[in-house]
Structures are given as structure tokens and as C-alpha cells.
Amino acid sequence: MKILLIGNPNVGKSALFSRLTGIDIMVSNYAGTTVEFKKGDFKLGNKIVEIIDVPGTYTLEPTCKAEEVAVEMLKEGDLVINVVDATNLERNLFLTHQLLEKNIPMIIALNFWNETKHKGIDIDVEELEKMLSVPVVPTVAITAEGIKELVSRLDEAKARCCKCTEKEKWGKIGGIVKKVQHIHEKKHTFLETVEDLSIKPLTGLPIAVMVLLLTFFLIRVVGEGLIKFIFEPLFNLYLPLLNILSNYLGEGIIHNILIGFLVDGEIHFIESMGLLTTGLFVPIGMILPYVFAFYLALGILEDIGYLPRLAALVDSIMHKLGVHGLAIIPMMLGAGCNVPGVLATRILETKRQRFIAITLTSIAIPCMAQSAMIYGLLGKYGIKGLGIVFLTLLFVWMIIGFILHKTMKGIIPETFIEISPYRIPNLKSVIKKLWIRLKGFMREALVYVLLGVLIANILFVFGVIQFFGNIAAPVIVNVFGLPKEAVASLIVGFLRKDVAVGMLLPLGLTMKQLIIASVVLTMYFPCIATFVVIFKELGWKNTIKSSLIMVFSSLLVGGLLNLIL
Amino acid sequence: MKMEKTILNLDVEKRARISKLEGGIEFQRKLACLNIRAGKFIKKIAVQPFRGPIIVEIDRRKIAIGRGMANKIYVEDSI
């Protein structure tokens, strides 16, 4: 049996899915967190049933790709749990009525039940159930309230076919709402007042600047703190063990692969390039702390519900780049890792917008792993070195977006987005989400970084890097002003950008060269994992187009920086 | 006295009843998804600068809506 969770965006379907299946998935406070359907199993009585978390949709006549997924899924379902936002009953009931027409057994989870109380909303659940003639269960997915009852009443789910026109549906809904819902006019709550302040431009823009600065500050402080107090001491304990191993192994190929090369007779965590030295230090000692800090900050912003507000505030600027302000959400996710960033562009409704957003994300937004490494390398030059890198990328982002918008066929549709209400983040779910993301990072990072280090070693040993170095020398030396050994970094960059940045260190580059190399490494091509999702999302034709833009613009920008700096 | 105008021209912080929506059936359907329908009360919360979207509120939910679309939503405003 297949059970579908269907409802408007941001009504808590994913939270409910997590509760029912025990599978941890991303839950956030904005429309469009789930862009792909997710499957899981749960035990109903003594049989296992499949449950599917479907991306949110307002209607069964889809308007974007995420909604299309929802409508497609509906054909396969045996039972629908229609998740309804109790604080927004009238609008949610429209989808409910469309679902009723499909003649599939249905039960309603009236979610956010806890919020109705302090919002002054009274709903007569029994009467609602009677009028809809399907079971209605009040739930609070995030705290598991009502979940047991929902599960125990699944067998009461009923199919009730009623065909009527749109106008008739709204008429019926009006009647239902009038009868079952009573709203006490209440003064604005504190959160509602902040909601207003953060969306009005006069107060909203300063608040946005403050939020972003605070986020950067938090990432830096937490990241640096973790390194200083946890990871550095940890690796200092680890070093003597490596020294013993290094002495034991003596010189030879196994030493080179596991420990790497000694720098002035010592193990150097970044330069040695061994699996047990650099291969572990880069992902755990240098990047993980910042990834942790980044996802902590992002998770809090997501769960408060700030991101859609930011999207509305930057909408007019982003329209100049051919995308809605909403594109800021995939781009912020992309600053953590480009892969979820590219996937999240599905919230944009046109192909043109998705092409622009994906290209801009992979060209100008370094992932946290890469940023952490750039920070590690250029940080010692202070704000100047880092400033030039990130300002250059910002310009690239704006100029390429502007050019794409001006040259590509098609127009950008008008903005029309729901802004989620503020909610106080639930600590447990913030931590859970952080954990999911860190697990994902560690899985990917450890494998790819180790692989990257290994491949770099093999390429060196067999002289492949020297060979390509000679071929690419004209571009790398003459255009970018880098030593030809930097080609190794560019080759590894296809696989993994953080290792690639780390490989610049032994080259003894000047600040100018480090800046150019960091910018070029960000822009010239996505890492393999991102490339695969881009290919899946855009198809081969557009992927080639997007890649060509990356290659040419990185040549241009790298060359220009070499001339100007 | 009542006067019909679009929410683009409605004053910020004012609340008014939607009298009609211009535009085709698809457009009306799209708006109805977020409960913007004739007869509903709508409040204008803010106008984003540089031709940015209008922020409105319906049933205590905020929606960002482009100016072209906002100009097709008519309300009865009391003067």
C-alpha cells in the first residue's frame, strides 16, 4: 500500500513524514523545502506500508516543476493524508476539495494545531469532519502531538467523489469555514510585529544587512572557535601517532600514499598530501568546523522563516539578473554545498530562470568547503586578499546574470510568493537538521577528499600532471600568471574543490597568484558531484552551454585579474 | 463613499475588500491558490523599492506580488 502526504507548501508534510517513518529529512519554515518526493516505510498494524512525502502544491493544476511531481505521484497513491495548515484553513481546503474529486481514500491531518490557540483561531474539528465526510485529526507534527490518533484512524480514510466547478468549490469552502472556524481578533503578537518590520523596506533592509552580518560573524566565531578549542588540539594529539607510523614505514611508496611527503623532515598537515595526513586534516580539521557553523546559522534562519522575506527584499535586484528574489534561497544553500543549491532551483517556475540560477550558483558561489580553504590560505593577508576574491565573485555573479538576462530569449514572470510566518525554531529539529547535513557532508567529503588526494598522488607519480602542465602552460602561465604546476590543482578541482585549493599551498604562490587561483578554481567548472546534478537538472545541451560560460568567463576574469592586480 | 482602485494604488497600511480581478482564467486561478479572490479583505503592507513587489496580507498571511499583477487586483476603497 502506498500512502501519500499531500498538502500546500510549508504545512509540515516533511515533519509528519519524519514522525511517521523515523527517517530524518530536511524540514524548514518556507515553501519549497522538499522539491523531490521522499519514500519511507512504516508499520501499520502488522504490515509494512510505503509512505511518500510529496512536494507541496497549492493546486492539482501544477505551475512549477515541484508541483508537477506532486500531481504525477497522485496517480500511484492508495491513500492520501492531506496535510492542512490549521492556521490557514480556508486556502488549504481548496486543495482538499480538488483531492476529494480524485476519489482516493483520504484523511486530513490538521497540522500546526498548537498555533491556532495563540493566533486566536477556534476550529470545530467534529463539525469539519462531518462537513467534509472524511476523518480530520488535529496534529502538531514537530512535537508528535496527534500522530498516534492519525495512524489509528488511517483505516477510516474514505473516498468521496464530488465533482464540482472551481466556483462551487470556493462556495462550499466559504460555507464550511463560516460554520467551523471562529477567529478572535487579537492584537499583533510580538512575532507578527517583527514580521511587519522585516518586510517594510525602510526597516527591512537594515534588518537584512544586520542578519547577514550576524550570520557571517556567527560562522566565523563558531568555526574558528571549534578549530582552536577542539580540532587543533585533536590533531595535535594525532600527530605523534603519525610520526611513529612514518618512522616505522620508512621511505617508500606506502609512506608516500599514507603519510605523504615530509616538509623539512616534518609531517605537514596541508602540504604532505598523504591519505592519513592531508586526506583527513582537510575535511575534518579545516572544513568541518565551518560547515558546522554555516549549517547551524542557515538552519536557524530557515526555521525562523526569514529566507522568503529576504527573497522579497532583494526581488527587484535579482530581477535584473533574470531570476526572482526567491533564487536567493538556492544560492544560499549553494554557499553550503552547490549540490542542494542546484536542486533547490526547482522552486523557480521557468526553465530560463533555473538555467540562470544554476549557472550563477556554480560559477560564482564557492561552497563552504572551498570557502574555508580559501580562508585558510588567504586569511593571513587579512581582508585585502579575501575581499578581492569575494568581491570579484560578486561582480561576476551580477555581470553574468545581467548578460544572461539580456541575451536569453524569454521573459521573467512576475513575482508571486507566499511569505511564511515567523516561527520560533524548535531546538530539537534545528539540531536534527544540522546532523543530517553534517552526515551528508562527511560522507561525501571523506570519500571525495581521500580520492582526490589519492588521484593527485597517482597523477604525480606517473607524470600525468607534468604532461598536462606542459600542454596547459601557455594558458596557466601567460593568461593567469600562475606557475605551470598549478595545473595539478585545476585537474583535482574537477573532483573536489577544497583539495584543489589546498594543493596551491606548496607552490609558494604570492598573494596575487593565490587570489587569481582561488577565483579561477571557483569559476572554471563545477566539481564532479555538482556537475552530475546540473546534468540531471538541465539536460546535456544546457549543461554544455552552462559549462562553456564557466570556462570562458574564468579565462576572462582570471586574465583580467592578472592584468589589473 | 466607495471608489474602485487597484491595490497598486491603495495606500500602504490600508485594508480593503477585493472587488474584482482582471485577467484570464489562468491568472485568476493562480491568485486563488493564495486565496486572492473577489470578496476577500486584503491589506497592503509594503511596497519594495526599485519596482520591486508589493507585499499584501490576506488572512494574516503575507504574499509578495509583482506590480503588474497587483495592478489587476481591484479593491473598493472608502474615501
XYZ file of C-alpha atoms in Angstrom:
644
model
C 0.000 0.000 0.000
C 1.179 3.481 -0.797
C 0.269 6.441 1.381
C 0.828 9.938 0.036
C 1.371 13.038 2.144
C -0.130 15.866 0.164
C -0.778 19.476 1.032
C 0.044 23.113 0.393
C 3.690 24.159 0.634
C 5.036 24.701 4.151
C 2.297 22.918 6.078
C 4.605 20.393 7.743
C 4.409 17.379 5.460
C 8.082 16.577 5.860
C 7.907 16.900 9.631
C 4.974 14.487 9.612
C 6.869 12.126 7.309
C 9.795 12.143 9.730
C 7.448 11.382 12.616
C 5.748 8.506 10.835
C 8.778 6.799 9.353
C 11.508 7.751 11.786
C 13.555 8.814 8.766
C 15.267 12.151 9.246
C 14.675 14.546 6.382
C 15.006 18.288 5.910
C 12.267 20.329 7.495
C 12.230 24.121 7.185
C 9.878 27.017 7.525
C 9.449 28.046 3.907
C 7.554 26.880 0.880
C 9.552 24.516 -1.297
C 11.909 22.785 1.146
C 11.008 19.470 -0.433
C 11.478 19.548 -4.185
C 11.700 15.811 -4.747
C 9.438 13.175 -3.313
C 10.850 11.071 -0.484
C 9.857 7.496 0.294
C 9.881 5.630 3.565
C 8.232 2.697 5.297
C 6.235 2.452 8.441
C 4.448 -0.274 10.289
C 0.697 -0.163 10.244
C -0.656 -2.950 12.404
C 1.335 -5.931 11.215
C 2.031 -4.852 7.679
C 4.625 -2.505 6.267
C 3.254 0.337 4.189
C 5.104 2.750 1.999
C 4.697 6.414 2.712
C 5.663 9.189 0.317
C 6.401 12.821 1.149
C 5.199 14.762 -1.872
C 6.409 18.312 -2.631
C 3.864 20.928 -1.580
C 1.347 22.188 -4.089
C -1.435 24.746 -3.991
C -3.389 23.102 -6.739
C -3.597 19.990 -8.839
C -3.082 22.140 -11.912
C 0.677 22.491 -11.485
C 2.558 25.750 -12.093
C 6.137 24.635 -11.434
C 8.286 21.530 -11.540
C 7.976 20.700 -7.855
C 4.173 20.805 -8.226
C 4.274 18.607 -11.315
C 5.983 15.959 -9.214
C 3.070 16.116 -6.778
C 0.430 15.601 -9.445
C 2.375 12.723 -11.011
C 2.636 10.987 -7.642
C -1.083 11.155 -7.083
C -1.664 8.521 -9.763
C 0.200 5.935 -7.691
C -1.349 6.547 -4.279
C -3.750 4.202 -2.477
C -4.440 6.596 0.362
C -3.888 10.302 0.863
C -3.050 12.050 4.096
C -3.987 15.597 3.245
C -1.930 17.840 5.497
C -3.801 21.066 6.187
C -2.457 24.174 7.897
C -4.956 24.831 10.681
C -3.953 28.495 10.809
C -4.843 28.946 7.171
C -7.877 26.738 6.818
C -9.804 28.365 4.008
C -6.997 28.408 1.472
C -5.837 24.893 2.310
C -9.320 23.471 1.841
C -9.206 24.258 -1.860
C -6.594 21.576 -2.478
C -8.580 19.317 -0.151
C -11.610 19.664 -2.404
C -9.550 19.020 -5.511
C -8.188 15.885 -3.861
C -11.694 14.730 -2.932
C -12.537 14.739 -6.636
C -9.828 12.180 -7.306
C -11.782 9.506 -5.476
C -8.869 8.233 -3.370
C -9.392 7.341 0.323
C -8.375 10.372 2.324
C -7.755 11.505 5.869
C -6.900 15.010 6.999
C -4.087 15.985 9.371
C -4.950 19.414 10.730
C -1.387 20.493 11.428
C 0.029 23.456 13.416
C -2.832 22.841 15.824
C -0.805 24.401 18.656
C -0.527 27.680 16.768
C -4.272 28.133 16.409
C -4.557 28.898 20.115
C -2.257 31.858 20.327
C -3.445 33.118 16.982
C -6.980 33.252 18.334
C -8.401 30.680 15.922
C -11.095 28.236 17.061
C -11.883 25.292 14.818
C -14.729 22.875 15.456
C -12.977 19.690 14.340
C -16.011 17.445 14.706
C -18.138 19.704 12.577
C -15.361 19.983 9.978
C -15.150 16.213 9.826
C -18.891 15.958 9.374
C -18.974 18.543 6.604
C -16.054 17.057 4.675
C -17.121 13.487 5.468
C -13.522 12.330 5.822
C -11.679 11.921 9.163
C -9.942 15.046 10.497
C -7.201 14.760 13.137
C -5.527 17.786 14.763
C -1.740 17.330 14.802
C 1.484 19.080 15.762
C 3.992 17.194 13.631
C 7.047 18.785 15.174
C 6.193 17.555 18.682
C 4.323 14.388 17.629
C 1.010 15.534 19.114
C -1.914 13.739 17.459
C 0.280 11.412 15.385
C -0.923 8.284 17.199
C -4.526 9.180 16.602
C -3.803 9.913 12.962
C -2.244 6.491 12.479
C -5.011 4.699 14.369
C -7.642 6.332 12.196
C -5.952 5.643 8.848
C -8.332 2.755 8.183
C -11.251 5.159 8.459
C -9.971 7.078 5.433
C -12.766 7.498 2.955
C -13.052 8.179 -0.737
C -15.735 10.647 -1.560
C -16.101 11.695 -5.120
C -17.634 15.068 -5.648
C -17.172 16.821 -8.919
C -17.846 20.492 -8.987
C -16.539 23.644 -10.594
C -13.960 25.883 -9.065
C -16.555 28.451 -8.163
C -18.707 25.874 -6.453
C -15.678 24.661 -4.507
C -14.946 28.104 -3.149
C -18.609 28.458 -2.328
C -18.572 25.236 -0.325
C -15.336 26.186 1.393
C -16.819 29.537 2.342
C -19.752 27.732 3.946
C -17.518 25.322 5.843
C -15.176 28.000 7.141
C -18.064 30.141 8.252
C -19.513 27.281 10.244
C -16.442 25.651 11.796
C -13.969 28.464 12.253
C -14.165 31.352 14.649
C -11.422 33.956 14.777
C -10.981 36.233 17.776
C -9.451 39.473 16.604
C -6.250 39.624 18.560
C -3.618 42.269 18.821
C -0.440 41.569 16.859
C 1.820 39.116 18.603
C 5.484 40.029 19.018
C 6.451 37.789 16.110
C 3.844 39.397 13.877
C 5.215 42.837 14.675
C 8.716 41.690 13.748
C 7.242 40.143 10.600
C 5.945 43.542 9.527
C 9.167 45.359 10.406
C 11.340 42.960 8.470
C 9.321 43.234 5.278
C 8.861 47.009 5.092
C 11.807 48.350 3.077
C 12.702 51.172 5.475
C 13.236 48.819 8.413
C 13.544 45.574 6.458
C 16.701 46.467 4.531
C 18.728 47.438 7.625
C 17.451 44.288 9.332
C 18.546 42.209 6.317
C 22.034 43.716 6.427
C 22.217 43.044 10.150
C 21.006 39.463 9.785
C 23.579 38.739 7.080
C 26.435 40.354 9.024
C 25.407 38.485 12.138
C 25.355 35.250 10.148
C 28.895 35.822 8.846
C 30.035 36.731 12.325
C 28.459 33.606 13.796
C 30.030 31.383 11.136
C 33.456 32.890 11.782
C 33.293 32.808 15.546
C 31.869 29.301 15.759
C 34.165 27.969 13.022
C 37.311 29.476 14.472
C 36.310 28.520 17.990
C 35.801 24.895 17.010
C 39.174 24.793 15.284
C 41.005 26.422 18.152
C 39.452 24.535 21.036
C 38.563 21.184 19.558
C 40.101 20.289 16.231
C 43.589 21.740 16.628
C 44.152 20.003 19.986
C 42.722 16.823 18.468
C 45.128 16.828 15.544
C 47.991 17.737 17.886
C 47.273 14.511 19.748
C 47.100 12.655 16.456
C 50.454 13.936 15.141
C 52.743 11.832 17.384
C 50.927 8.689 16.223
C 51.585 9.667 12.634
C 55.248 10.300 13.426
C 55.580 6.813 14.854
C 53.895 5.364 11.762
C 56.079 7.464 9.488
C 59.278 6.225 11.157
C 58.033 2.671 11.099
C 57.172 2.738 7.398
C 60.395 4.376 6.318
C 60.673 5.811 2.830
C 58.785 4.185 0.025
C 55.529 4.177 -1.889
C 53.322 3.171 1.057
C 54.746 6.025 3.103
C 54.075 8.389 0.221
C 50.463 7.327 -0.059
C 49.592 7.162 3.646
C 51.766 9.905 5.122
C 52.876 11.777 2.031
C 55.946 13.944 1.648
C 57.770 15.376 4.614
C 58.275 19.110 4.598
C 61.682 19.923 6.183
C 61.642 16.475 7.744
C 58.249 17.021 9.398
C 54.704 15.991 8.623
C 52.766 18.961 7.296
C 49.008 18.515 7.511
C 48.196 20.512 4.409
C 51.257 20.033 2.232
C 52.184 16.409 2.846
C 49.285 15.108 0.709
C 49.051 11.700 2.359
C 45.741 9.923 2.964
C 46.153 9.893 6.741
C 47.588 13.412 6.928
C 46.112 15.859 4.402
C 43.307 13.481 3.466
C 41.903 13.626 6.990
C 43.028 17.066 8.054
C 41.433 18.992 5.187
C 37.870 17.674 5.573
C 37.867 17.349 9.366
C 40.361 19.881 10.683
C 39.795 22.720 8.224
C 36.357 22.419 6.663
C 34.044 20.597 9.054
C 34.123 23.380 11.681
C 32.961 25.954 9.130
C 30.426 23.617 7.569
C 29.038 23.032 11.064
C 28.863 26.772 11.728
C 27.334 27.523 8.349
C 24.594 24.933 8.591
C 23.800 25.914 12.150
C 23.251 29.520 11.060
C 21.359 28.544 7.915
C 19.153 26.106 9.825
C 18.133 28.772 12.307
C 17.358 31.276 9.530
C 15.341 28.631 7.681
C 13.298 27.604 10.687
C 12.548 31.146 11.773
C 11.208 31.695 8.261
C 13.485 34.570 7.356
C 14.540 33.470 3.876
C 11.315 34.265 1.957
C 11.437 37.775 3.423
C 14.979 38.232 2.188
C 13.744 36.971 -1.169
C 11.053 39.680 -1.291
C 13.524 42.400 -0.299
C 16.095 41.524 -2.983
C 13.496 40.710 -5.622
C 13.959 43.859 -7.698
C 17.763 43.482 -7.798
C 17.544 39.819 -8.677
C 15.099 40.548 -11.495
C 17.932 42.424 -13.216
C 19.771 39.099 -13.271
C 16.805 37.300 -14.749
C 15.639 35.459 -11.648
C 13.166 36.025 -8.826
C 14.350 37.096 -5.415
C 13.391 33.577 -4.414
C 16.576 32.417 -6.185
C 18.438 33.701 -3.142
C 17.364 30.518 -1.339
C 19.089 28.025 -3.674
C 22.068 30.345 -3.789
C 22.382 30.451 -0.013
C 22.089 26.680 0.082
C 24.764 26.642 -2.620
C 27.116 28.515 -0.324
C 26.998 25.405 1.845
C 27.226 22.894 -0.979
C 26.388 23.501 -4.637
C 24.556 20.172 -4.964
C 21.498 21.002 -2.792
C 21.727 24.537 -4.195
C 21.236 23.297 -7.747
C 18.390 21.005 -6.672
C 16.629 23.815 -4.828
C 16.363 25.874 -8.036
C 13.272 23.761 -8.665
C 11.292 26.320 -6.715
C 11.762 28.666 -9.683
C 8.966 28.209 -12.184
C 10.646 28.649 -15.592
C 13.488 26.801 -17.304
C 15.148 30.071 -18.161
C 15.291 31.112 -14.512
C 16.589 27.738 -13.471
C 19.330 27.850 -16.091
C 20.441 31.285 -14.919
C 20.240 30.392 -11.231
C 22.154 27.132 -11.694
C 24.839 28.760 -13.828
C 25.269 31.631 -11.378
C 25.417 29.292 -8.398
C 28.090 27.072 -9.817
C 30.099 29.895 -11.328
C 30.211 32.467 -8.570
C 29.239 30.765 -5.330
C 32.035 28.756 -3.728
C 30.774 26.013 -1.453
C 31.633 26.159 2.234
C 34.408 23.591 1.799
C 36.081 25.771 -0.787
C 35.477 28.997 1.108
C 37.004 27.503 4.227
C 40.118 26.556 2.274
C 40.351 29.955 0.594
C 40.006 31.484 4.022
C 42.742 29.190 5.306
C 45.086 30.199 2.505
C 44.358 33.881 2.103
C 43.290 34.692 5.635
C 46.795 35.679 6.650
C 46.686 38.628 4.219
C 43.676 39.979 6.059
C 40.626 41.489 4.446
C 42.517 42.577 1.315
C 43.153 39.143 -0.133
C 39.774 37.676 0.806
C 37.980 40.886 -0.109
C 39.265 40.849 -3.676
C 38.293 37.205 -4.151
C 34.745 37.565 -2.887
C 34.127 40.988 -4.453
C 35.318 39.656 -7.804
C 32.913 36.739 -7.486
C 30.109 39.128 -6.580
C 30.795 41.192 -9.702
C 30.974 38.060 -11.823
C 27.655 36.931 -10.364
C 25.990 40.236 -11.208
C 27.545 40.741 -14.652
C 26.968 37.202 -15.908
C 23.418 37.256 -14.570
C 22.797 40.584 -16.260
C 24.241 39.396 -19.579
C 22.284 36.125 -19.487
C 19.083 38.005 -18.720
C 19.677 40.422 -21.597
C 20.687 37.812 -24.164
C 18.486 34.822 -23.421
C 15.100 34.518 -25.051
C 12.048 34.750 -22.858
C 10.925 36.960 -20.030
C 10.809 36.641 -16.304
C 7.323 36.080 -14.898
C 6.074 38.304 -12.144
C 6.850 37.554 -8.553
C 4.145 35.756 -6.661
C 5.279 34.080 -3.476
C 3.905 33.273 -0.101
C 5.945 34.583 2.799
C 5.919 32.081 5.630
C 5.015 33.372 9.084
C 7.810 33.581 11.651
C 8.115 30.661 13.986
C 10.345 30.113 16.982
C 12.773 27.419 15.858
C 12.397 24.117 17.651
C 15.832 23.341 19.097
C 15.500 19.619 18.528
C 14.664 19.998 14.869
C 17.451 22.549 14.325
C 19.940 20.061 15.749
C 18.433 17.191 13.801
C 18.698 19.119 10.565
C 22.288 20.114 11.330
C 23.075 16.476 11.952
C 21.547 15.344 8.640
C 23.597 17.914 6.766
C 26.841 17.157 8.590
C 26.394 13.447 7.974
C 25.873 14.178 4.295
C 28.946 16.382 4.236
C 31.166 13.863 5.976
C 30.055 11.038 3.735
C 30.794 12.998 0.584
C 33.812 14.870 1.829
C 35.743 11.971 3.277
C 35.294 9.844 0.181
C 35.983 12.561 -2.354
C 38.809 14.231 -0.472
C 40.598 10.931 0.075
C 40.007 10.068 -3.561
C 41.261 13.493 -4.604
C 44.432 13.137 -2.565
C 44.989 9.632 -3.914
C 44.465 10.661 -7.519
C 46.752 13.667 -7.112
C 49.460 11.305 -5.863
C 48.970 8.857 -8.692
C 48.985 11.611 -11.288
C 52.240 12.943 -9.890
C 53.879 9.546 -9.770
C 53.032 8.727 -13.358
C 53.950 12.157 -14.632
C 50.442 12.880 -15.896
C 50.383 16.228 -14.163
C 53.708 17.237 -15.649
C 52.381 16.220 -19.065
C 49.203 18.294 -18.785
C 51.177 21.045 -17.139
C 53.228 21.413 -20.291
C 50.164 21.432 -22.517
C 48.227 23.924 -20.399
C 51.280 26.010 -19.612
C 50.538 28.775 -22.127
C 47.145 29.466 -20.529
C 48.172 28.958 -16.924
C 51.439 30.848 -17.138
C 50.623 33.545 -19.690
C 46.953 34.221 -19.008
C 46.677 33.577 -15.275
C 50.293 34.283 -14.311
C 50.473 31.053 -12.267
C 53.311 28.502 -12.221
C 52.571 25.560 -14.503
C 52.462 23.185 -11.512
C 49.101 24.799 -10.666
C 47.588 22.600 -13.352
C 47.541 19.785 -10.794
C 45.179 21.827 -8.688
C 42.948 22.540 -11.686
C 42.781 18.846 -12.540
C 41.898 17.811 -8.989
C 39.386 20.681 -8.883
C 37.151 18.724 -11.246
C 36.824 16.178 -8.494
C 36.914 18.277 -5.377
C 37.492 21.994 -4.985
C 38.726 22.033 -1.395
C 41.614 19.668 -2.078
C 42.384 21.719 -5.177
C 42.722 24.913 -3.147
C 44.857 23.071 -0.588
C 47.215 21.938 -3.346
C 48.120 25.555 -4.035
C 49.908 25.890 -0.728
C 53.144 24.004 -1.527
C 53.542 26.080 -4.687
C 54.592 29.101 -2.645
C 52.322 31.497 -4.521
C 52.215 35.246 -3.989
C 49.015 36.866 -2.714
C 48.118 37.943 -6.247
C 48.568 34.411 -7.554
C 46.536 32.953 -4.704
C 43.708 35.377 -5.442
C 43.687 34.508 -9.139
C 43.887 30.788 -8.454
C 41.033 30.948 -5.895
C 38.767 32.840 -8.291
C 39.585 30.614 -11.253
C 39.100 27.450 -9.203
C 35.663 28.671 -8.122
C 34.565 29.619 -11.605
C 36.117 27.333 -14.201
C 33.995 24.218 -13.695
C 31.726 22.665 -11.078
C 33.074 19.769 -9.030
C 32.018 16.337 -10.262
C 29.144 15.956 -7.768
C 27.644 19.302 -8.786
C 28.225 18.567 -12.464
C 26.187 15.385 -12.201
C 23.173 17.161 -10.672
C 23.424 20.018 -13.163
C 23.356 17.461 -15.936
C 20.308 15.779 -14.392
C 18.502 19.086 -13.924
C 19.360 20.835 -17.195
C 19.949 18.064 -19.731
C 23.112 17.777 -21.810
C 22.552 20.700 -24.154
C 22.129 23.281 -21.434
C 24.830 21.683 -19.309
C 27.304 22.175 -22.151
C 26.102 25.744 -22.600
C 26.461 26.430 -18.886
C 29.908 24.797 -18.788
C 31.147 26.831 -21.742
C 30.074 30.003 -19.976
C 32.060 28.907 -16.941
C 35.221 28.068 -18.895
C 35.231 31.258 -20.945
C 34.353 33.597 -18.124
C 37.016 32.073 -15.873
C 39.612 32.619 -18.608
C 38.456 36.178 -18.999
C 38.233 37.018 -15.308
C 41.479 35.222 -14.404
C 43.277 37.025 -17.219
C 41.828 40.389 -16.222
C 42.821 39.930 -12.584
C 46.344 39.082 -13.733
C 46.474 42.334 -15.689
C 44.887 44.573 -13.068
C 46.384 43.373 -9.777
C -18.101 56.902 -0.466
C -16.556 53.909 -2.234
C -14.032 54.131 -5.010
C -12.597 51.318 -7.076
C -8.834 51.223 -7.484
C -6.117 48.595 -7.804
C -4.016 47.560 -4.811
C -1.077 49.152 -6.574
C -2.740 52.486 -5.897
C -4.074 51.647 -2.476
C -2.294 53.348 0.420
C 0.120 51.293 2.472
C -1.418 50.003 5.743
C -4.934 50.221 4.269
C -7.306 47.297 4.238
C -9.978 46.908 1.581
C -12.294 44.362 0.013
C -11.302 42.901 -3.352
C -13.973 43.811 -5.874
C -12.701 42.120 -8.992
C -9.685 40.551 -10.654
C -8.791 41.415 -14.203
C -7.088 38.945 -16.494
C -7.731 35.474 -17.783
C -8.967 32.394 -16.045
C -5.428 31.030 -15.546
C -4.377 34.229 -13.848
C -7.389 34.201 -11.563
C -6.733 30.584 -10.716
C -3.143 31.374 -9.807
C -4.235 34.144 -7.471
C -6.951 31.992 -5.942
C -4.264 29.482 -4.906
C -3.133 32.029 -2.341
C -6.698 32.999 -1.567
C -6.701 36.266 -3.511
C -10.314 36.275 -4.687
C -13.115 38.744 -5.103
C -14.815 39.369 -1.775
C -11.713 38.786 0.389
C -10.228 41.533 2.502
C -6.689 42.436 1.573
C -4.241 44.699 3.363
C -1.312 46.432 1.736
C 1.731 46.047 3.964
C 4.636 47.458 1.988
C 5.991 48.439 -1.396
C 9.504 47.285 -2.232
C 11.607 49.988 -3.928
C 13.002 49.934 -7.480
C 9.858 48.453 -8.981
C 10.031 45.583 -6.545
C 6.979 43.605 -5.451
C 4.054 44.740 -3.325
C 3.558 42.981 -0.012
C -0.067 42.258 0.861
C -1.752 40.371 3.635
C -4.749 38.075 3.374
C -5.989 36.067 6.344
C -2.852 37.118 8.225
C -0.636 35.603 5.555
C 1.806 37.764 3.661
C 2.288 37.497 -0.056
C 4.817 39.211 -2.319
C 3.237 40.080 -5.633
C 4.656 41.752 -8.751
C 3.383 45.211 -9.659
C 1.837 44.145 -12.954
C -0.242 41.574 -11.159
C -1.036 43.960 -8.329
C -2.414 46.343 -10.913
C -5.032 43.801 -11.909
C -6.428 43.382 -8.421
C -9.213 45.897 -7.809
C -10.437 46.864 -4.372
C -13.243 49.037 -3.070
C -11.559 51.783 -1.141
C -13.505 54.123 1.087
C -12.605 57.775 0.753
